Tab-separated table of C-alpha atoms and ligand atoms in Angstrom:
chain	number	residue	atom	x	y	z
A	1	UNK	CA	219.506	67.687	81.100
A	2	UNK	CA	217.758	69.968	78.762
A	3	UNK	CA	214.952	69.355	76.937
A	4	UNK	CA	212.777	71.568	74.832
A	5	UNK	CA	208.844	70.872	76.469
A	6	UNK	CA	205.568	71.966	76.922
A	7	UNK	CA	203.573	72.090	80.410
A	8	UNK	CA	200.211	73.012	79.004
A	9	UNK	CA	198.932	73.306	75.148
A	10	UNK	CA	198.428	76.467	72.792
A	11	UNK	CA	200.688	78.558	71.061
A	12	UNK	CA	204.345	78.976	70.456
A	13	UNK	CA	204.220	80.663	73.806
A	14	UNK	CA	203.572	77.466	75.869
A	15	UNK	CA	206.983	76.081	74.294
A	16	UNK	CA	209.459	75.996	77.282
A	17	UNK	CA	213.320	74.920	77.087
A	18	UNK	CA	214.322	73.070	80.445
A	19	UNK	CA	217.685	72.442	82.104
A	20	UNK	CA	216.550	70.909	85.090
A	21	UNK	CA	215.218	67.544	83.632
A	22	UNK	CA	217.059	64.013	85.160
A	23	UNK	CA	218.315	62.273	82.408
A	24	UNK	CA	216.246	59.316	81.447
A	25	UNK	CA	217.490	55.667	83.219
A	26	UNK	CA	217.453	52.757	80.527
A	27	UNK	CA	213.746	50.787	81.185
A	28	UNK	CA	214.611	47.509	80.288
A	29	UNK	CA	217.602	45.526	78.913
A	30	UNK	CA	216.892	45.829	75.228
A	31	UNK	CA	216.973	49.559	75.535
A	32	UNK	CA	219.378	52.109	74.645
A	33	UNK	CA	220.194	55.555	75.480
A	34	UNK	CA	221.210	58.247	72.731
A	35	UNK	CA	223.045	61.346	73.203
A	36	UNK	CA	221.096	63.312	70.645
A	37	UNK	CA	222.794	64.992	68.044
A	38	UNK	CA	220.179	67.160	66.592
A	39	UNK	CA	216.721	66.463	66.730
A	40	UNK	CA	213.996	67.202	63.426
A	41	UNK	CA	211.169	68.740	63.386
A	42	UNK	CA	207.379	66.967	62.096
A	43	UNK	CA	204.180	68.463	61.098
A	44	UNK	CA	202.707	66.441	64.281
A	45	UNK	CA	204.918	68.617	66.438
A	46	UNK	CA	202.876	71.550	65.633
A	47	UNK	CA	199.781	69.738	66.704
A	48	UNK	CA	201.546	68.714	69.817
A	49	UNK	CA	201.692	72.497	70.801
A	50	UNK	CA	198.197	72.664	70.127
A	51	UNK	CA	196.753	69.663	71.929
A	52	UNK	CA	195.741	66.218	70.143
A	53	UNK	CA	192.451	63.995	70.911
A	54	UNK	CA	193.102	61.370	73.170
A	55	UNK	CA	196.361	62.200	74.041
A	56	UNK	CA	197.256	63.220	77.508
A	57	UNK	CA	200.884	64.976	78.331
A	58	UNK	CA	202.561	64.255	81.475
A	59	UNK	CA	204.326	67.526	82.373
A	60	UNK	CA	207.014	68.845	81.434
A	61	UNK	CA	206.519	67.110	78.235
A	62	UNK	CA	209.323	66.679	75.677
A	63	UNK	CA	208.985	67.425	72.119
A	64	UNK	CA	210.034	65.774	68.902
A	65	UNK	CA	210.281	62.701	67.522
A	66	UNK	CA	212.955	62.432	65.196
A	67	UNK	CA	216.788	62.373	66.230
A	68	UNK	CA	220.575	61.149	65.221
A	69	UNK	CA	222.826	60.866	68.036
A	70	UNK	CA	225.270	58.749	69.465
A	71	UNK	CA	224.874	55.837	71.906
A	72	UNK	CA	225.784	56.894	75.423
A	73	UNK	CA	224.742	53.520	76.972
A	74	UNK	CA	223.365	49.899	76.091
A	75	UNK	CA	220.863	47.325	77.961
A	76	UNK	CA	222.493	44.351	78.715
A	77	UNK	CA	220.705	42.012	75.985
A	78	UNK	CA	221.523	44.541	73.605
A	79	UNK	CA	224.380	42.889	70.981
A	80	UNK	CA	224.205	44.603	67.740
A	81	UNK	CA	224.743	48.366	69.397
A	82	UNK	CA	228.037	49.533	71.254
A	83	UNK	CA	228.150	52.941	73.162
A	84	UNK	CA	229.988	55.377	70.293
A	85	UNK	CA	227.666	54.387	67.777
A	86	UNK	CA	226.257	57.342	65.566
A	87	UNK	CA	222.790	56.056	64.705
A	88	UNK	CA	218.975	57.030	63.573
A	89	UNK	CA	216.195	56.504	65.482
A	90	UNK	CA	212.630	54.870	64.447
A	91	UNK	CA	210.477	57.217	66.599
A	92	UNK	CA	207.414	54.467	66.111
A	93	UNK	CA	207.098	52.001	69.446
A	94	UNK	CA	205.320	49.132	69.662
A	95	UNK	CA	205.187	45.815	72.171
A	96	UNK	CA	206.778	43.399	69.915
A	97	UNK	CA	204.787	40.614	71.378
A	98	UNK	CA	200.966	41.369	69.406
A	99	UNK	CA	199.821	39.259	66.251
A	100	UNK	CA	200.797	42.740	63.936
A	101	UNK	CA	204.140	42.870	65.571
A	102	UNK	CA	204.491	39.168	65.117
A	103	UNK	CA	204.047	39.769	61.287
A	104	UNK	CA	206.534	42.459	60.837
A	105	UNK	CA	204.072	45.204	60.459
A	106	UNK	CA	204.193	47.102	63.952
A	107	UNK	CA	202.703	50.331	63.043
A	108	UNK	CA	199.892	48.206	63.473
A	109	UNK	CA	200.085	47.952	66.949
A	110	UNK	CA	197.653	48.385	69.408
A	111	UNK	CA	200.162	49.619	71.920
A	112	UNK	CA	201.885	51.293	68.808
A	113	UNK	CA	203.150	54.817	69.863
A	114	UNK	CA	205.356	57.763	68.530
A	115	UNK	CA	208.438	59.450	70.144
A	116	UNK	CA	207.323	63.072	71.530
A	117	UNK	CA	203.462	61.970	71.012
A	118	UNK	CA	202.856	58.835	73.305
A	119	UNK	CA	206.393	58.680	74.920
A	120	UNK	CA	208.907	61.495	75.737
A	121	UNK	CA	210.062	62.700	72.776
A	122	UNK	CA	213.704	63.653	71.018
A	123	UNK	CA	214.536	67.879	71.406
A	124	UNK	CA	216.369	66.846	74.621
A	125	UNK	CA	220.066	66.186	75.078
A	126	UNK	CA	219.593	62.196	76.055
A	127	UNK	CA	216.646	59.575	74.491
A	128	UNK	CA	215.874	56.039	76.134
A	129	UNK	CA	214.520	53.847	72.680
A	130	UNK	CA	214.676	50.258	72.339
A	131	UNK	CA	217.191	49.071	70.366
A	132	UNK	CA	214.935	47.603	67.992
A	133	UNK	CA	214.530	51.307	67.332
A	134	UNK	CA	217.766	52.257	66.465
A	135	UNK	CA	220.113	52.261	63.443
A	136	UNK	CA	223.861	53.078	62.806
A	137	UNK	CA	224.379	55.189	59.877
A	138	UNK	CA	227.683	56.500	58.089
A	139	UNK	CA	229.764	58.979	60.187
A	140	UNK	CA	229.860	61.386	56.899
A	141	UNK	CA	225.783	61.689	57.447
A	142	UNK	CA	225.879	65.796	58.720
A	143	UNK	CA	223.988	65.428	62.010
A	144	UNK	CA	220.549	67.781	60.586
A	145	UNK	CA	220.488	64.749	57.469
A	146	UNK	CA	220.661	62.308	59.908
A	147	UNK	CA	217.727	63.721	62.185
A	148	UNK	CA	215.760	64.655	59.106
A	149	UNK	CA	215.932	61.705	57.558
A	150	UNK	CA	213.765	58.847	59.612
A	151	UNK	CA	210.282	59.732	60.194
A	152	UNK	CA	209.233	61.257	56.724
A	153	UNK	CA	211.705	58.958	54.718
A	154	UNK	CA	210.293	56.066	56.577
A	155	UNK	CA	206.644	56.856	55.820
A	156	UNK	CA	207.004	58.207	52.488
A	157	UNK	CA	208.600	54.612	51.654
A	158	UNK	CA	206.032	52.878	53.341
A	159	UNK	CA	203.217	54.717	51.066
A	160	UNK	CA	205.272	54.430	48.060
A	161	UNK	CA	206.662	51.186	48.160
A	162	UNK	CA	204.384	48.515	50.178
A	163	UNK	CA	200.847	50.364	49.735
A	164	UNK	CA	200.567	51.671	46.473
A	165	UNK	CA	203.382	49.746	44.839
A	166	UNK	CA	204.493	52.674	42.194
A	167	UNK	CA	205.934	51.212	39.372
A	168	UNK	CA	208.510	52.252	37.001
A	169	UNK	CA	206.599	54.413	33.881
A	170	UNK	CA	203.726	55.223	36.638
A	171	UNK	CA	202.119	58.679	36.784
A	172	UNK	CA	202.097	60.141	40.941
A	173	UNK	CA	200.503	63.491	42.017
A	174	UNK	CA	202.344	64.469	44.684
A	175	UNK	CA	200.772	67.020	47.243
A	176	UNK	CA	202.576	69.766	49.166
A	177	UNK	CA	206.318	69.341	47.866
A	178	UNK	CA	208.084	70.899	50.431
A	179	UNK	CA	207.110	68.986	53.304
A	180	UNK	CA	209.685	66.142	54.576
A	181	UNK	CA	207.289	63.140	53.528
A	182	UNK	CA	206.327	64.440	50.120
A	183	UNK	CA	209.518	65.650	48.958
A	184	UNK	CA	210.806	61.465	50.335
A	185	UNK	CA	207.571	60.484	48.317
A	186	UNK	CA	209.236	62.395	44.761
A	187	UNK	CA	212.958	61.270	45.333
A	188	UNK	CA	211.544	57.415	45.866
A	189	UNK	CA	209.518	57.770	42.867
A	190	UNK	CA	212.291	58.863	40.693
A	191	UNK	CA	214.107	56.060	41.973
A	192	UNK	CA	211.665	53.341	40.882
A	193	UNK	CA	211.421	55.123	37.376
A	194	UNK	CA	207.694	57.184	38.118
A	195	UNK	CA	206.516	60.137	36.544
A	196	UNK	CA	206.185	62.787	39.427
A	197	UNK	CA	203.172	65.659	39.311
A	198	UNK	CA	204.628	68.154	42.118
A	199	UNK	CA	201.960	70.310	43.780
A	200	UNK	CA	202.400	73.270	45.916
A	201	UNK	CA	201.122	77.178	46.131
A	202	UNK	CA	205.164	78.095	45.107
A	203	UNK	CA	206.674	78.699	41.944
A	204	UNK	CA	210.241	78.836	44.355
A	205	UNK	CA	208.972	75.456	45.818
A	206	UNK	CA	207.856	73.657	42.290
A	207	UNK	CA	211.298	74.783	40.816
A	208	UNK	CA	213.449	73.585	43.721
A	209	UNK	CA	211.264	69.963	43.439
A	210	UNK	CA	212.064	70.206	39.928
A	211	UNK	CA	215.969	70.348	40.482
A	212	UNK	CA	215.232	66.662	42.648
A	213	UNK	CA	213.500	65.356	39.399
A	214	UNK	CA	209.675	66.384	39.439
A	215	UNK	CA	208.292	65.897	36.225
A	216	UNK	CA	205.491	68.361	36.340
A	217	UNK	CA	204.963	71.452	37.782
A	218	UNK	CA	201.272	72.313	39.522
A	219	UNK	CA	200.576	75.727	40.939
A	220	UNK	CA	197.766	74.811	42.829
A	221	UNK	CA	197.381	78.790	43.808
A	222	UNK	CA	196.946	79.284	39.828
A	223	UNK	CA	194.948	76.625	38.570
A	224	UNK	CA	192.819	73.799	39.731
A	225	UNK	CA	195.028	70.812	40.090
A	226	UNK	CA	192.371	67.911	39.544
A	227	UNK	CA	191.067	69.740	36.142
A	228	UNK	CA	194.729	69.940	34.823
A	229	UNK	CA	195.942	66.804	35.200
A	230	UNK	CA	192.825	65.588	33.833
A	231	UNK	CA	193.454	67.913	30.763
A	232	UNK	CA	197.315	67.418	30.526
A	233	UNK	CA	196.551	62.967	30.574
A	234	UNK	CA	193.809	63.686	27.940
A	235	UNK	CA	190.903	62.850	31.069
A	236	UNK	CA	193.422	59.388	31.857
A	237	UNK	CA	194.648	61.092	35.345
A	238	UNK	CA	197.711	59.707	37.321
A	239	UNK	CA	198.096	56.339	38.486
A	240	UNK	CA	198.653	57.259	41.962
A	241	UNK	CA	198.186	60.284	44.456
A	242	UNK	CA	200.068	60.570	47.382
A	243	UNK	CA	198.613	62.868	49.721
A	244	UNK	CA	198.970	64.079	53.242
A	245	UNK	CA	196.545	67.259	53.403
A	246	UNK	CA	193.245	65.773	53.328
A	247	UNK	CA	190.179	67.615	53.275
A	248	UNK	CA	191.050	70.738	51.090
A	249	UNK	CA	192.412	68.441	48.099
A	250	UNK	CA	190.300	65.741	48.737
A	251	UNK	CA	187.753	66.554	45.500
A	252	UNK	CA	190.925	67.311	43.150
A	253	UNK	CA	192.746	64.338	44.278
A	254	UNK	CA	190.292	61.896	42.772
A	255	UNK	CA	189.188	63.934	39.922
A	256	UNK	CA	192.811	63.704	38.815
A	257	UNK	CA	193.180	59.988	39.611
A	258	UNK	CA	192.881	57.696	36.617
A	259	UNK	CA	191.180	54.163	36.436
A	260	UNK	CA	192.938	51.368	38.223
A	261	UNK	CA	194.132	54.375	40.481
A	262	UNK	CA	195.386	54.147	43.934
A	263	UNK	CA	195.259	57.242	46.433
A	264	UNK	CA	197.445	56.598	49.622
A	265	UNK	CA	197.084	58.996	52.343
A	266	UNK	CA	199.540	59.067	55.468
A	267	UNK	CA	197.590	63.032	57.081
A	268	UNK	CA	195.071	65.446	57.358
A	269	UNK	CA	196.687	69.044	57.835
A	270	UNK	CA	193.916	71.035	56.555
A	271	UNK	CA	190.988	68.622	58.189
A	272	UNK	CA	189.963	65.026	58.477
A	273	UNK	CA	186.506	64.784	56.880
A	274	UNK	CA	186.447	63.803	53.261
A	275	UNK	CA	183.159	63.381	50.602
A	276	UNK	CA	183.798	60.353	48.455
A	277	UNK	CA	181.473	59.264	45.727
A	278	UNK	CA	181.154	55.786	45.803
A	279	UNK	CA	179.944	54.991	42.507
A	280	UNK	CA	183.464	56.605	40.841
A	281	UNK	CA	185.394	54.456	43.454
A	282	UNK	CA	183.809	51.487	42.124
A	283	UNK	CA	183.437	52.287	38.369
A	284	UNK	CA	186.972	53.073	38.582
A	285	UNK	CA	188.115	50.567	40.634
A	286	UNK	CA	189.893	52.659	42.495
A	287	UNK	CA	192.517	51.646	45.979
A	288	UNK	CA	192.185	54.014	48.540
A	289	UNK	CA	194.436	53.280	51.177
A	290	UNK	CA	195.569	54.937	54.816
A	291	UNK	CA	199.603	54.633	55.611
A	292	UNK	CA	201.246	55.622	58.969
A	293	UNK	CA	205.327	55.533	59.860
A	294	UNK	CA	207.133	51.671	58.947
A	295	UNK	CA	207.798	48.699	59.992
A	296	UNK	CA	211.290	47.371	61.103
A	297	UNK	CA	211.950	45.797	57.039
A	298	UNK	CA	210.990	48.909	56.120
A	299	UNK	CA	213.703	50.832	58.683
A	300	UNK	CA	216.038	49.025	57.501
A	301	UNK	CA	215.308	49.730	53.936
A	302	UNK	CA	215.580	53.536	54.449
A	303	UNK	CA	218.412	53.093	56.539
A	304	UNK	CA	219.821	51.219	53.623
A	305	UNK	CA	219.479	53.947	50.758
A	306	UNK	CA	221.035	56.205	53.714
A	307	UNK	CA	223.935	54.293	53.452
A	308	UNK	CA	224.158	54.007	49.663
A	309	UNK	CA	223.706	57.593	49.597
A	310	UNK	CA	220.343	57.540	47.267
A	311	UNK	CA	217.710	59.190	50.200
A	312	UNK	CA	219.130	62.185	51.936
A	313	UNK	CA	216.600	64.349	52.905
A	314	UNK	CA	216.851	68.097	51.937
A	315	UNK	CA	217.271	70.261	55.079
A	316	UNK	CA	215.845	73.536	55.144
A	317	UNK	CA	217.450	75.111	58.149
A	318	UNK	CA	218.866	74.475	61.736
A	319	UNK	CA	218.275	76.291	65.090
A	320	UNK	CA	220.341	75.817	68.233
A	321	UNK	CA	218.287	74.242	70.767
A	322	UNK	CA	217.917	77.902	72.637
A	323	UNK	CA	216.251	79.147	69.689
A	324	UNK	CA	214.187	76.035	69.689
A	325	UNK	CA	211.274	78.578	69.172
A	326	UNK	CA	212.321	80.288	65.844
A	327	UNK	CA	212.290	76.218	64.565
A	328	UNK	CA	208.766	76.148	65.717
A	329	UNK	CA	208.083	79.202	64.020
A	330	UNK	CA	210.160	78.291	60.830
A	331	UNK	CA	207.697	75.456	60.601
A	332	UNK	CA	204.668	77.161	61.280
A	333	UNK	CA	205.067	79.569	58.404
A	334	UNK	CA	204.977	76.882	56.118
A	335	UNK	CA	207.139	78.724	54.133
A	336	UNK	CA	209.782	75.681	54.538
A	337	UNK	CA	211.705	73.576	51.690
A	338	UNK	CA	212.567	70.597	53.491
A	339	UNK	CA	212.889	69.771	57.402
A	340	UNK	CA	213.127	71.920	60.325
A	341	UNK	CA	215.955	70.802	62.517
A	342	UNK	CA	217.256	71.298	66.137
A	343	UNK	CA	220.920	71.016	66.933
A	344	UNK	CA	220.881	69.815	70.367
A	345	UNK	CA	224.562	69.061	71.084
B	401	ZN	ZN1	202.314	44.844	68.807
C-alpha cells in the first residue's frame, strides 16, 4: 500500500511517500481496518519530522494521526461496525484494562498512545484501530471535514467542557485562532453561550474567527495581549484561557486571567518551560490545569455535534497524497486557517 513515512528525522526532506508497504493484518478481534479516506494533518506531525523525546520510530514510519475512511474489514467480536461503514477515527489508544481506563478517562493511560506517534499512523491507504476507536458519521460529512474533525475537536472539547467547565456569560482568551484545536475551542464556546477573546498575529485570521463568532479581536503582533484585556475588563481579566503555545504567552496569559480564573493548557509550540508566581495563583485562586486528546464519552460527544451538524471543523486546504509534502509545508508556514488535509483515496 502507500503510505506517506519517514525513515530518519529532520526536515521536510526526510518525508518519503511509499508504495511498497504490506497492508496492515487486523491484531486482534476487536480491531478494525479502515480504508482511509483522507487523512488530517496535527501540529504533532511537524514534531514527528523533527524527532520527539522518548519516542523511537520503527522504520519506515507512517505519519498522521487523524483519518475518515471506510471500513474494509471487522474482528470477529466486533458488533456495532460492518465493512462499508464511513467512520472517524479516535487516534488516542489505550489498554482498556488499567484503573484510568476502567473510569472512562483513557487518555490517562499508562499504555495510552497516539496514531502516527506511538503506533503507525493514518497518511496511508489502510489503518488497523480498535473498534473502540472508531465512529460512523453521516455520508454528507466531505471526506477533508471528516479527517479534520477528531483530534482537535476532541481535545478542544475535552479542555472546554470537562476541565475548565466554561459557562454560558463566561469570558475565554483564546490563543492562536487558526489552529484546528483553538478554532474547536471558539465554536464550543459560542455554543455554551461564552464570550470569546481571539488571539493571533493576523488581522485576515482575527476577521475570519470573527465570521465563526469571536467576540474580540487581539492582534497580539500590535499590542500586548495580557495588558489589553486587563484594560478592556477594567483589570477583571477573562474567566478562562485556553492555550496551546506555552512559553511565549505564558506571562500574558495570567496577567489577563481574572480571579476565580482557570487556564487549561493542551501544548507547548513555542517551548515547555513556564515562570509562575505562586503568590498570584493563590491570591487569585486560580485552576491551572493540563488537557490531552478525550475519552470515549467524550468521542462520542464530538461525534455527536458531527452528526447534528453544530462542530464541523473549517478546512484550510487539501493535497493529494503525492504532494503529501506541500501539506507539510502548508502547515509549517503557519500561515494556515484551519486543518491541513491529505486525500489519500
Ligand atoms: Zn489503561
Amino acid at each position: 500500500m502507500r503510505a506517506l513515512t519517514i525513515s530518519s528525522h529532520g526536515g521536510l526532506d526526510v518525508l518519503e511517500l511509499r508504495d511498497d508497504l504490506p497492508v496492515p493484518e487486523l491484531r486482534g478481534p476487536s480491531d478494525v481496518r479502515v480504508r482511509v479516506r483522507a487523512a488530517a494533518l496535527n501540529h504533532l506531525d511537524l514534531f514527528m519530522l523533527g524527532g520527539l523525546p522518548g519516542i523511537t520510530i520503527k522504520p519506515p514510519w507512517t505519519l498522521a494521526s487523524d483519518a475518515c475512511g471506510i471500513i474494509d474489514a471487522v474482528g470477529s467480536d466486533v458488533k456495532n461496525l460492518a465493512v462499508g461503514d464511513y467512520v472517524v477515527i479516535n487516534p488516542g489508544l489505550s489498554d482498556r484494562t488499567c484503573e484510568y481506563c476502567r473510569d472512562g478517562e483513557q487518555p490517562l493511560c499508562p499504555r495510552f498512545g497516539i496514531l502516527g506517534e506511538h503506533f503507525p499512523g493514518t497518511a496511508a491507504e489502510f489503518v488497523v484501530v480498535p473498534a473502540a476507536n472508531v465512529r460512523t458519521i453521516p455520508t454528507s460529512i466531505p471526506t477533508d471535514v471528516g479527517a479534520a474533525f477528531t483530534l482537535a475537536t476532541l481535545t478542544a472539547w475535552r479542555m472546554v467542557m470537562s476541565r475548565a467547565q466554561v459557562q454560558a456569560g463566561e469570558d475565554v482568551l483564546i490563543w492562536g485562532i487558526s489552529g484546528g484545536v483553538a478554532l474547536a475551542a471558539l465554536q464550543i464556546c459560542k455554543q455554551i453561550g461564552a464570550r470569546v477573546w481571539a488571539v493571533s498575529g493576523s488581522d485576515e485570521k482575527l476577521e475570519r474567527a470573527k465570521a465563526l463568532g469571536a467576540d474580540v479581536l487581539l492582534n497580539r503582533n500590535q499590542i500586548d495581549v495580557g495588558r489589553a484585556v486587563r484594560e478592556r475588563t477594567g483589570k477583571r481579566g477573562v474567566d478562562v484561557v485556553v492555550d496551546n503555545v506555552g512559553q511565549a504567552v505564558w506571562a500574558q496569559s495570567l496577567f489577563a486571567l481574572g480571579r476565580r480564573g482557570r487556564l487549561v493548557t493542551c501544548g507547548a509550540t513555542t517551548g515547555p518551560l513556564v515562570e509562575t508566581d505562586v503568590r498570584r495563583l493563590f491570591w487569585n485562586q486560580w485552576t491551572i490545569m493540563g488537557s490531552t486528546m478525550g475519552n470515549d464519552a467524550e468521542f462520542d460527544a464530538v461525534v455527536a455535534e458531527l452528526h447534528a451538524g453544530r462542530l464541523i471543523p473549517p478546512v484550510d486546504s487539501t493535497f493529494p497524497l503525492d504532494d503529501g509534502r506541500a501539506a507539510f509545508e502548508r502547515l509549517a508556514t503557519g500561515e494556515h486557517f484551519g486543518k491541513v488535509v491529505i486525500r489519500v483515496s
